[in-house]
Short mmCIF file of C-alpha atoms in Angstrom, two decimals:
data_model
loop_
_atom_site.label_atom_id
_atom_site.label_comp_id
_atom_site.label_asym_id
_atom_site.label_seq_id
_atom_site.Cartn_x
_atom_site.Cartn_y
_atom_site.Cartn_z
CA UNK A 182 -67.29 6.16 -48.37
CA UNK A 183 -64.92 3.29 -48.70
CA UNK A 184 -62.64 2.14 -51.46
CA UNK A 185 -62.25 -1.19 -52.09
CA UNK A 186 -59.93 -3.17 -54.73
CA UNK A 187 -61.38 -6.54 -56.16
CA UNK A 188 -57.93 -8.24 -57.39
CA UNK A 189 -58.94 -12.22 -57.65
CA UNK A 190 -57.40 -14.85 -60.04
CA UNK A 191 -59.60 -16.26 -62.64
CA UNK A 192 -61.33 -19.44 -61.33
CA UNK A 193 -59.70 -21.74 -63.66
CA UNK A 194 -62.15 -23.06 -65.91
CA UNK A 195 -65.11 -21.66 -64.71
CA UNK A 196 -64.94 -18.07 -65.10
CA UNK A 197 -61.91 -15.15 -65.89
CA UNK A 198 -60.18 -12.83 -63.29
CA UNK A 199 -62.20 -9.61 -64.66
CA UNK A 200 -65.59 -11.57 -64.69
CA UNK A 201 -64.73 -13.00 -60.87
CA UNK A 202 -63.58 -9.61 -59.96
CA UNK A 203 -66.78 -7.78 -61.84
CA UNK A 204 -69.16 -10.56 -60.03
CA UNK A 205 -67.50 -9.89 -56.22
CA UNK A 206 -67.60 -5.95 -56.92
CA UNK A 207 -71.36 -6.11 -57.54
CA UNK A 208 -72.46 -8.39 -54.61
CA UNK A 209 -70.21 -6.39 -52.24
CA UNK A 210 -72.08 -3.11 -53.63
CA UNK A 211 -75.17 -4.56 -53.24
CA UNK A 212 -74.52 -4.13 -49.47
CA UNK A 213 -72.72 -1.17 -49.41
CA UNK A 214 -73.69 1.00 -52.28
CA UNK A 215 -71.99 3.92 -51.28
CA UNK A 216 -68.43 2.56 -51.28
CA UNK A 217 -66.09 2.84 -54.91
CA UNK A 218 -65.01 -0.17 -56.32
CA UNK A 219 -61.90 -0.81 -58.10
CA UNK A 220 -61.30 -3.32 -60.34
CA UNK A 221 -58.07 -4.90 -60.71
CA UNK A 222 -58.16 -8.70 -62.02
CA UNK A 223 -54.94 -10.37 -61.18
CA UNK A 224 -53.09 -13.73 -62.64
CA UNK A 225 -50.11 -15.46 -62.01
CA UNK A 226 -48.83 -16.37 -65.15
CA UNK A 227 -51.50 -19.18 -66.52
CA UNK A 228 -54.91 -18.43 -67.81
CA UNK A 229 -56.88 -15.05 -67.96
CA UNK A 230 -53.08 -13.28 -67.61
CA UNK A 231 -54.28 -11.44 -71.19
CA UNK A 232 -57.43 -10.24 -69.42
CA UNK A 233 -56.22 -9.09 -66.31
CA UNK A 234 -53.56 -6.80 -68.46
CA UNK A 235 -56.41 -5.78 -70.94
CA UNK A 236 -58.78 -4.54 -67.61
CA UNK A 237 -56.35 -3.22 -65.81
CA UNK A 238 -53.79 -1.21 -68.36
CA UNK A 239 -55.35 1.68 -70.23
CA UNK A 240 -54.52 2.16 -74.03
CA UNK A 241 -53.80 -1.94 -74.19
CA UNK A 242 -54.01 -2.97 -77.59
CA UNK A 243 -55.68 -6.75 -78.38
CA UNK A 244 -53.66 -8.17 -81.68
CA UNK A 245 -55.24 -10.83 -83.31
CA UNK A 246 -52.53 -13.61 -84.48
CA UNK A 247 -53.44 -17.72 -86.24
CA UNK A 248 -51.26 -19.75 -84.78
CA UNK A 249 -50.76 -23.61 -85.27
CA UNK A 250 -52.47 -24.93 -81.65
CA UNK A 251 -51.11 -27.75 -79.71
CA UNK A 252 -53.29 -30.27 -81.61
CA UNK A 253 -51.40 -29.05 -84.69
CA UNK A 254 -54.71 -27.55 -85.79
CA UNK A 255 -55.19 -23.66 -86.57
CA UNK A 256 -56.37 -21.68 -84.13
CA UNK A 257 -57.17 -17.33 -83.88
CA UNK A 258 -55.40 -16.71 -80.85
CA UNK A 259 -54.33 -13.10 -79.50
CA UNK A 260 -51.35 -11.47 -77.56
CA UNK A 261 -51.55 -7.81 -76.13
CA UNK A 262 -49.12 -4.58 -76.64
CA UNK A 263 -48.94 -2.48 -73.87
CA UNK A 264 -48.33 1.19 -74.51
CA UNK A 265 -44.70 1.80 -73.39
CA UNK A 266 -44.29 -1.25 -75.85
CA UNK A 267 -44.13 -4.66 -73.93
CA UNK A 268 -45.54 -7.51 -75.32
CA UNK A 269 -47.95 -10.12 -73.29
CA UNK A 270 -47.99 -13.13 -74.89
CA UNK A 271 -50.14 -16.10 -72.92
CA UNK A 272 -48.98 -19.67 -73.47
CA UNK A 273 -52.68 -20.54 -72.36
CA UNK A 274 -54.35 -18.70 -75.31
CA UNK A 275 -52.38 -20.49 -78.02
CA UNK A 276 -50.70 -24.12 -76.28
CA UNK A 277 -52.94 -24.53 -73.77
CA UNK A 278 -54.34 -27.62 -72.24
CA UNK A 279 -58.05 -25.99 -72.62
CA UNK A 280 -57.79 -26.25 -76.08
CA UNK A 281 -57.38 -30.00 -76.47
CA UNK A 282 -60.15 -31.82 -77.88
CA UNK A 283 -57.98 -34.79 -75.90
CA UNK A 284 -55.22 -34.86 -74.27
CA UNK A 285 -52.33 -35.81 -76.49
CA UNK A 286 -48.79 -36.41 -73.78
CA UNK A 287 -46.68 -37.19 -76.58
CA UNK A 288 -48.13 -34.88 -79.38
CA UNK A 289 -48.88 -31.85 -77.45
CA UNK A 290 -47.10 -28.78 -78.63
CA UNK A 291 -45.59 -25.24 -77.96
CA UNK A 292 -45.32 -24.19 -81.66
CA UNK A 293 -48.33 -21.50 -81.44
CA UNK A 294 -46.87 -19.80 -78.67
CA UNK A 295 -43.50 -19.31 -80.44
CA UNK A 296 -45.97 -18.12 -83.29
CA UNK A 297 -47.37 -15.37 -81.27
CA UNK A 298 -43.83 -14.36 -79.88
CA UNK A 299 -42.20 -13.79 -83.31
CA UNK A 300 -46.15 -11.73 -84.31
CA UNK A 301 -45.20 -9.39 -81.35
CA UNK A 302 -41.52 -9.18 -82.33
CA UNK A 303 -42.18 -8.72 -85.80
CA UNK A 304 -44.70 -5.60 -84.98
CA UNK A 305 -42.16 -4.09 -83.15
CA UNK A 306 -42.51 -5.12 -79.23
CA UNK A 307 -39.97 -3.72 -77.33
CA UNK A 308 -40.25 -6.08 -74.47
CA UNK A 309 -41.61 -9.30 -73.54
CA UNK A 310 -43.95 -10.51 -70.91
CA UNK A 311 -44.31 -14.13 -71.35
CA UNK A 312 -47.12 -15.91 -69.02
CA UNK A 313 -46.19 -19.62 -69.43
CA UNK A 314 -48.98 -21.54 -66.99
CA UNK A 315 -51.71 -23.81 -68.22
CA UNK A 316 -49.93 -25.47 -71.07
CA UNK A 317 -51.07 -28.94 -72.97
CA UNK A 318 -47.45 -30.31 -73.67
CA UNK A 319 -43.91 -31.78 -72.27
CA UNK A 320 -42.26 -30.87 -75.32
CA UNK A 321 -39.43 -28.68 -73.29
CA UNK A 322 -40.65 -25.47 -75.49
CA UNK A 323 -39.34 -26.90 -78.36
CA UNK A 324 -42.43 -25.94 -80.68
CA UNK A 325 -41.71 -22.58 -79.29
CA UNK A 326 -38.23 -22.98 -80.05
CA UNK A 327 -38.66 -23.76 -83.20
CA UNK A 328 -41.19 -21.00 -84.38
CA UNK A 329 -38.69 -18.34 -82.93
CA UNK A 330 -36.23 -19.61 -85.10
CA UNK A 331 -34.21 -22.87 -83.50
CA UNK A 332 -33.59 -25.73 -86.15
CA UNK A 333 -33.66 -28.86 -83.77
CA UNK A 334 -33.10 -31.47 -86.42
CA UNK A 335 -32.53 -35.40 -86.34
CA UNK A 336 -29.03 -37.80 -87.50
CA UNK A 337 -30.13 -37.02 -90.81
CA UNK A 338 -30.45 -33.47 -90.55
CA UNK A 339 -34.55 -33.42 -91.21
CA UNK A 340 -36.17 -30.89 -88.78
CA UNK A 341 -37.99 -33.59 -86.25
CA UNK A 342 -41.63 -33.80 -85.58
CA UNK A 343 -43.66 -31.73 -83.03
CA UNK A 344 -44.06 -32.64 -79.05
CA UNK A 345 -42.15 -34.81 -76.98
CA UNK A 346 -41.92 -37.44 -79.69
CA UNK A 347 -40.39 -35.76 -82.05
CA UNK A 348 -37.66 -34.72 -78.68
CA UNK A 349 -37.03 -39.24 -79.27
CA UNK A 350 -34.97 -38.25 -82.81
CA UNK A 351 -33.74 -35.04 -82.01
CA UNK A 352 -29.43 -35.32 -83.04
CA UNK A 353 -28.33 -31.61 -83.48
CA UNK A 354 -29.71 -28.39 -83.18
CA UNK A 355 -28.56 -24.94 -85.03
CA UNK A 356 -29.36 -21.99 -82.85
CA UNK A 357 -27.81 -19.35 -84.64
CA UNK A 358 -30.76 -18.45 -86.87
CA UNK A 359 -33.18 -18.14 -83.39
CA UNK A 360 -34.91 -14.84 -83.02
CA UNK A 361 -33.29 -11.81 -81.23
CA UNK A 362 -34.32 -10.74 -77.45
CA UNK A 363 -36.14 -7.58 -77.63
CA UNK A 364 -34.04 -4.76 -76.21
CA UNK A 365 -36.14 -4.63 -73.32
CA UNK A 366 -36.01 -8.45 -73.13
CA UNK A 367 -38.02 -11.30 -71.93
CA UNK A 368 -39.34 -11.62 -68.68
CA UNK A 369 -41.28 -15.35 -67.63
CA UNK A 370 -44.26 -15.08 -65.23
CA UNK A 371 -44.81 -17.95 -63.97
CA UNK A 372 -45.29 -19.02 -60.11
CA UNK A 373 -43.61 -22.90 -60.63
CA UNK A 374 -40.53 -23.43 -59.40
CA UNK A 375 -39.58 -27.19 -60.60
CA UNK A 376 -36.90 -27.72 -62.18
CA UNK A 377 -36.81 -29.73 -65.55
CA UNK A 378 -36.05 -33.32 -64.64
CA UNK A 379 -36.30 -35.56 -61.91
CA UNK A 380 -38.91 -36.82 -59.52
CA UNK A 381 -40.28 -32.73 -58.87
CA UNK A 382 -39.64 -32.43 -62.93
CA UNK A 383 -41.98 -31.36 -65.73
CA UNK A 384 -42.30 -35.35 -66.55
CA UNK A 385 -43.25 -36.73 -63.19
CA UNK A 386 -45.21 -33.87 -61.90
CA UNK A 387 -47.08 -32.45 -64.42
CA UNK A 388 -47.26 -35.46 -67.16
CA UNK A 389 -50.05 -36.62 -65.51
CA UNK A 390 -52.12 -34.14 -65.55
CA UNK A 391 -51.44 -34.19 -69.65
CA UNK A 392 -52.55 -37.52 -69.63
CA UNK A 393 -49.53 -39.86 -69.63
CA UNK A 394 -49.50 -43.19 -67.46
CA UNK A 395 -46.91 -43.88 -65.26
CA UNK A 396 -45.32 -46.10 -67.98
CA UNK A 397 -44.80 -42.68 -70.20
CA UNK A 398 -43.17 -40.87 -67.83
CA UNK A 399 -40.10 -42.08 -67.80
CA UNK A 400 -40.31 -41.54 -71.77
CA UNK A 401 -41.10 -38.53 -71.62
CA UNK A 402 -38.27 -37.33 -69.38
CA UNK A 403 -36.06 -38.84 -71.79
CA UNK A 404 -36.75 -36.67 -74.53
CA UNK A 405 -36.69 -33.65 -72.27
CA UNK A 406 -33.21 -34.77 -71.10
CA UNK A 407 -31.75 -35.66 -74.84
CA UNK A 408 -33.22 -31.54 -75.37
CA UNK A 409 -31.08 -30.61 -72.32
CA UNK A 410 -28.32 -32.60 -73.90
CA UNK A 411 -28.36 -31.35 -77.54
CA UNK A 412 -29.01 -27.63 -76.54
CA UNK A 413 -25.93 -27.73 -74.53
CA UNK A 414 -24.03 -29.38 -77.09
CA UNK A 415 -25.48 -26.68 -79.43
CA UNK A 416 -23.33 -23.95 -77.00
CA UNK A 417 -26.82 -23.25 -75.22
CA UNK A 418 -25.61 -23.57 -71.72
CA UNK A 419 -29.00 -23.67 -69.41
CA UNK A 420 -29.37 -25.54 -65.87
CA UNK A 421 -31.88 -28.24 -65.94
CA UNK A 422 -31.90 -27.85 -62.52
CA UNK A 423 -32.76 -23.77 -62.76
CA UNK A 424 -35.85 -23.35 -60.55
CA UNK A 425 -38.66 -22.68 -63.25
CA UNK A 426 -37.21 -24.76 -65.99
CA UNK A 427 -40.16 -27.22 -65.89
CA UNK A 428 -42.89 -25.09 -66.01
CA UNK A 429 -45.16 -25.39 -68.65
CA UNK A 430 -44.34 -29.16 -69.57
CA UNK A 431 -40.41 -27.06 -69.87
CA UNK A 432 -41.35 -24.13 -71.76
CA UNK A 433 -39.66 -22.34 -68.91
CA UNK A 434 -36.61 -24.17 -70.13
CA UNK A 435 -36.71 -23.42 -73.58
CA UNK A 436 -37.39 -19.99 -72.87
CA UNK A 437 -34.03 -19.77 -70.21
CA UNK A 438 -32.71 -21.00 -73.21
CA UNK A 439 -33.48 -18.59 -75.74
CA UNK A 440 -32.28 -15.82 -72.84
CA UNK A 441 -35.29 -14.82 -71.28
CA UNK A 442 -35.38 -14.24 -67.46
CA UNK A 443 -37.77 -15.92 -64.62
CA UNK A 444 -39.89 -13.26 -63.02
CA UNK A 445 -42.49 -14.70 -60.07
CA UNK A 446 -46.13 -14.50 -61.69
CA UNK A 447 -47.80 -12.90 -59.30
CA UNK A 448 -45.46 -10.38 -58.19
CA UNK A 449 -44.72 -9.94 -61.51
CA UNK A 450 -48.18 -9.01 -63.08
CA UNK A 451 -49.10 -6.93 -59.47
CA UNK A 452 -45.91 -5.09 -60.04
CA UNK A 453 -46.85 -4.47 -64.39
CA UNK A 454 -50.22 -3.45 -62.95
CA UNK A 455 -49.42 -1.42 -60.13
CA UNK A 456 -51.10 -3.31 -58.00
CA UNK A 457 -49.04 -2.07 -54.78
CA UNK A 458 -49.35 1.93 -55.33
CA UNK A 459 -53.81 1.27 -55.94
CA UNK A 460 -53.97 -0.15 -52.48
CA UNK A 461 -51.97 2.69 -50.50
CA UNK A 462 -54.94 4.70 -51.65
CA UNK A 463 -57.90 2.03 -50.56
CA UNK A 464 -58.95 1.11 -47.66
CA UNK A 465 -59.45 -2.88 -48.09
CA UNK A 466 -59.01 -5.54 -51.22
CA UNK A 467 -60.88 -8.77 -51.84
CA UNK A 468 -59.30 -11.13 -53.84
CA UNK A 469 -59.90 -15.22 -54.43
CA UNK A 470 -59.38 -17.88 -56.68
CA UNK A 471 -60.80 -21.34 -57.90
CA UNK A 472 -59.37 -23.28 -55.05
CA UNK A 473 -57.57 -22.00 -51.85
CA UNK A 474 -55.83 -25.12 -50.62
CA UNK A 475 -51.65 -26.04 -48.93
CA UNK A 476 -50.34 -25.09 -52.22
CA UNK A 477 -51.86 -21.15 -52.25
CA UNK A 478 -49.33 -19.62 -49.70
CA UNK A 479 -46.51 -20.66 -52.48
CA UNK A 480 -46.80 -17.49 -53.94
CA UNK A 481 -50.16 -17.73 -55.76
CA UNK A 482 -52.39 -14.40 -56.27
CA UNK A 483 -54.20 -14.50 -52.59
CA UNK A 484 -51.08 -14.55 -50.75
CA UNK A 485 -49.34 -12.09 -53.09
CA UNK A 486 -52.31 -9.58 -52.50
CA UNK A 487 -52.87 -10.19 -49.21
CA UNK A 488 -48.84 -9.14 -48.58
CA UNK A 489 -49.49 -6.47 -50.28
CA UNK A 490 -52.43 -5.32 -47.87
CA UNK A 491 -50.20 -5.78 -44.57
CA UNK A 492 -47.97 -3.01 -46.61
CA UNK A 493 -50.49 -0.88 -46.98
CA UNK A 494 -51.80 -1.12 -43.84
CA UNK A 495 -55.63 -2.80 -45.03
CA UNK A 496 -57.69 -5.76 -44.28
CA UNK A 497 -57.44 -8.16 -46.97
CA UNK A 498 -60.66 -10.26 -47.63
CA UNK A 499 -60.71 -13.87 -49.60
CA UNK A 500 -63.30 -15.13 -51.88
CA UNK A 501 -62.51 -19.14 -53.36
CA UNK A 502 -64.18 -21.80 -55.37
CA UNK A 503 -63.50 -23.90 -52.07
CA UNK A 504 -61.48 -23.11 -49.00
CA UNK A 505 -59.01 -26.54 -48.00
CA UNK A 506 -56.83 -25.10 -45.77
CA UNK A 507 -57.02 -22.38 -42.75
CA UNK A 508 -57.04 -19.07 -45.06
CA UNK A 509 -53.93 -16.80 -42.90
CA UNK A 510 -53.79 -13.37 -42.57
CA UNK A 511 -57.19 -12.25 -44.54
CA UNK A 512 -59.85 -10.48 -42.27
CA UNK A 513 -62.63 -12.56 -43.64
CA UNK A 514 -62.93 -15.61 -46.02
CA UNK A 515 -66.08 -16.71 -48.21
CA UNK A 516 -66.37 -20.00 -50.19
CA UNK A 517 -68.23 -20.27 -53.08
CA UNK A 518 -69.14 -23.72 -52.69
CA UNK A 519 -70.56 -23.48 -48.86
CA UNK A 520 -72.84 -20.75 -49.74
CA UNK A 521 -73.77 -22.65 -53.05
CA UNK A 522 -74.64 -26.17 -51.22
CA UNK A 523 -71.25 -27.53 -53.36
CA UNK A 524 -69.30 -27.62 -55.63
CA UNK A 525 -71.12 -28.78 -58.47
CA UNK A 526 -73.70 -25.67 -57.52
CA UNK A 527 -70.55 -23.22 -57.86
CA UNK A 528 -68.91 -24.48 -60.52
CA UNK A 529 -72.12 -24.78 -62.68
CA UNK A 530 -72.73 -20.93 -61.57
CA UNK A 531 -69.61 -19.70 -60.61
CA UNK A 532 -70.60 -15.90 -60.97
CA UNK A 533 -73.63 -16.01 -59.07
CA UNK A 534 -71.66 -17.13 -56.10
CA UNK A 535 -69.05 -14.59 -56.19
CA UNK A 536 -71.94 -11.80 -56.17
CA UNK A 537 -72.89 -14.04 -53.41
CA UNK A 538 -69.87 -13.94 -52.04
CA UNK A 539 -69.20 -10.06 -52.66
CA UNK A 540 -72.51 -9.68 -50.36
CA UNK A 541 -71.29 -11.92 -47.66
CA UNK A 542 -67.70 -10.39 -47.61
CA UNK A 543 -69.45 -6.55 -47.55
CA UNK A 544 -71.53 -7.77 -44.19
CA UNK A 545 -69.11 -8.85 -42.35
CA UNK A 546 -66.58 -5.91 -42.89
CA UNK A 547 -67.61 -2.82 -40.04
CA UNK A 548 -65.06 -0.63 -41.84
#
């Protein structure tokens, strides 16, 4: 008998890390029923971070928390205490861009995450693990700024309006009354390494995605450079130029700001779950996400877990919405969309063809 770790990323959109990793565990079995499975859904900082932690970490505790969503509508959101204390709190779950009804460039905002940051401080989190990807906004994290504490306030001292347009009046900002760093402090998982402005900024890179033109770009670096500006004026000394500050539309800013620290996703949620010390003790991992493409040897979940199988010594096996580039150093690849027919077929079905792809993977393994 064989023990094998399923430790995928959630297919964005389509289906979480624990349902993907569920899915490929049951096809795989399906050919090999005598092998033990091992679930251990991964994420890299964006969406389905909550989940993985929730699977993976016995005794974690889901609090429920209404935040003010990045519509400026209420929302239930959640954020998870671990048992030696720590704090996840997903940026996804309470600012993210799934939770537009459309996309809003200028209006977006990062108050509800701030929201869910002062619920875990408030019940006593001793630490912070703060997954920043998949966010609506280019507001520089000043929603979340603001809801931990930060008065950013216009010439005549009013507190200014939410997202990047309110960023267009900001004049001073008082952060003396901002919220106090756990003593375990903040760590940010998040895999992005931009800084905050420029041409590889929050503005030009990710803006479009948010839905601003090429006309709002430039505006909306402006109010993420008058942030930089004020904050330092403030005494809050931060590098726009820090790799990580323009994550999340520059939550990753905001957050260097308030004193947190950048921690890579992946490495970061495989080393919270003990990702590395389960596969000394297996003999092969599968792991996947939506799309495996240039971009996924940057540090993203495959790569990370497939590092960690050269460690230890075991093939590492990839499962992917679509494969667009030459998958390196795995010891088999599936894609969900060749044995679906497409992509449409995959995405409309996405758990189906991870079983699918679970069976494939288990056939071609001799181990």
């Amino acid at each position: 008998m064989s023990t094998v770790v399923f430790a995928p990323d959630s297919f964005k959109g389509s289906a979480t890390a624990a349902e993907v990793a569920s899915a490929l565990a049951a096809g795989w079995s399906s050919v090999r029923s005598g092998d033990r499975v091992v679930l251990a859904p991964m994420a890299d900082g964006g969406e389905g971070t909550l989940d993985a932690f929730e699977v993976a970490v016995p005794g974690a505790e889901r609090r429920p928390v209404r935040v003010t969503g990045p519509d400026g509508e209420a929302r239930d959101a959640s954020w998870l205490l671990l048992p030696d204390g720590t704090a996840v709190v997903e940026l996804a779950d309470t600012s993210g861009i799934v939770l537009m009804p459309r996309l809003a460039p200028y209006d977006a905002q990062t108050t509800g995450f701030g929201q869910a940051i002062a619920a875990a401080l408030d019940a006593g989190a001793t630490g912070l693990l703060l997954a920043i990807g998949g966010s609506a906004s280019t507001d520089g994290g000043a929603g979340m700024l603001s809801a931990l504490g930060a008065r950013l306030l216009d010439a005549d001292g009013a507190v200014i309006g939410p997202g990047n347009r309110g960023l267009a009046e900001l004049h001073r900002a008082e952060t003396g009354p901002l919220r106090t760093l756990p003593a375990g402090g903040a760590r940010i998982l998040s895999d992005v390494t931009s800084p905050l402005l420029g041409p590889a900024g929050a503005a030009a890179v990710f803006g479009p995605q948010k839905g601003a033109t090429a006309a709002d770009v430039p505006v909306l670096e402006a109010g993420l450079a008058r942030l930089a500006r004020v904050l330092r004026e403030a005494g809050v000394d931060v590098d726009p130029a820090a790799p990580g500050a323009g994550a999340a539309g520059g939550t990753g800013f905001g957050l260097l700001a308030w004193g947190a620290t950048m921690a890579p996703g992946s490495a970061a949620v495989g080393e919270a779950l003990g990702l590395a010390a389960a596969l000394t003790s297996a003999d092969a991992v599968v792991t996947g996400e939506g799309r495996y493409d240039d971009q996924s040897a940057a540090g993203k979940v495959p790569e990370y877990v497939a590092g960690l199988a050269r460690d230890a010594g075991i093939p590492a096996f990839l499962a992917a919405g679509s494969i667009a580039a030459e998958p390196r150093g795995f010891a088999g690849a599936a894609s969900l969309s060749d044995l679906a027919g497409g992509s449409a077929a995959a995405i409309t079905d996405p758990l189906r063809w991870a079983a699918a792809a679970g069976a494939e993977l288990a056939r071609r393994w001799p181990g």
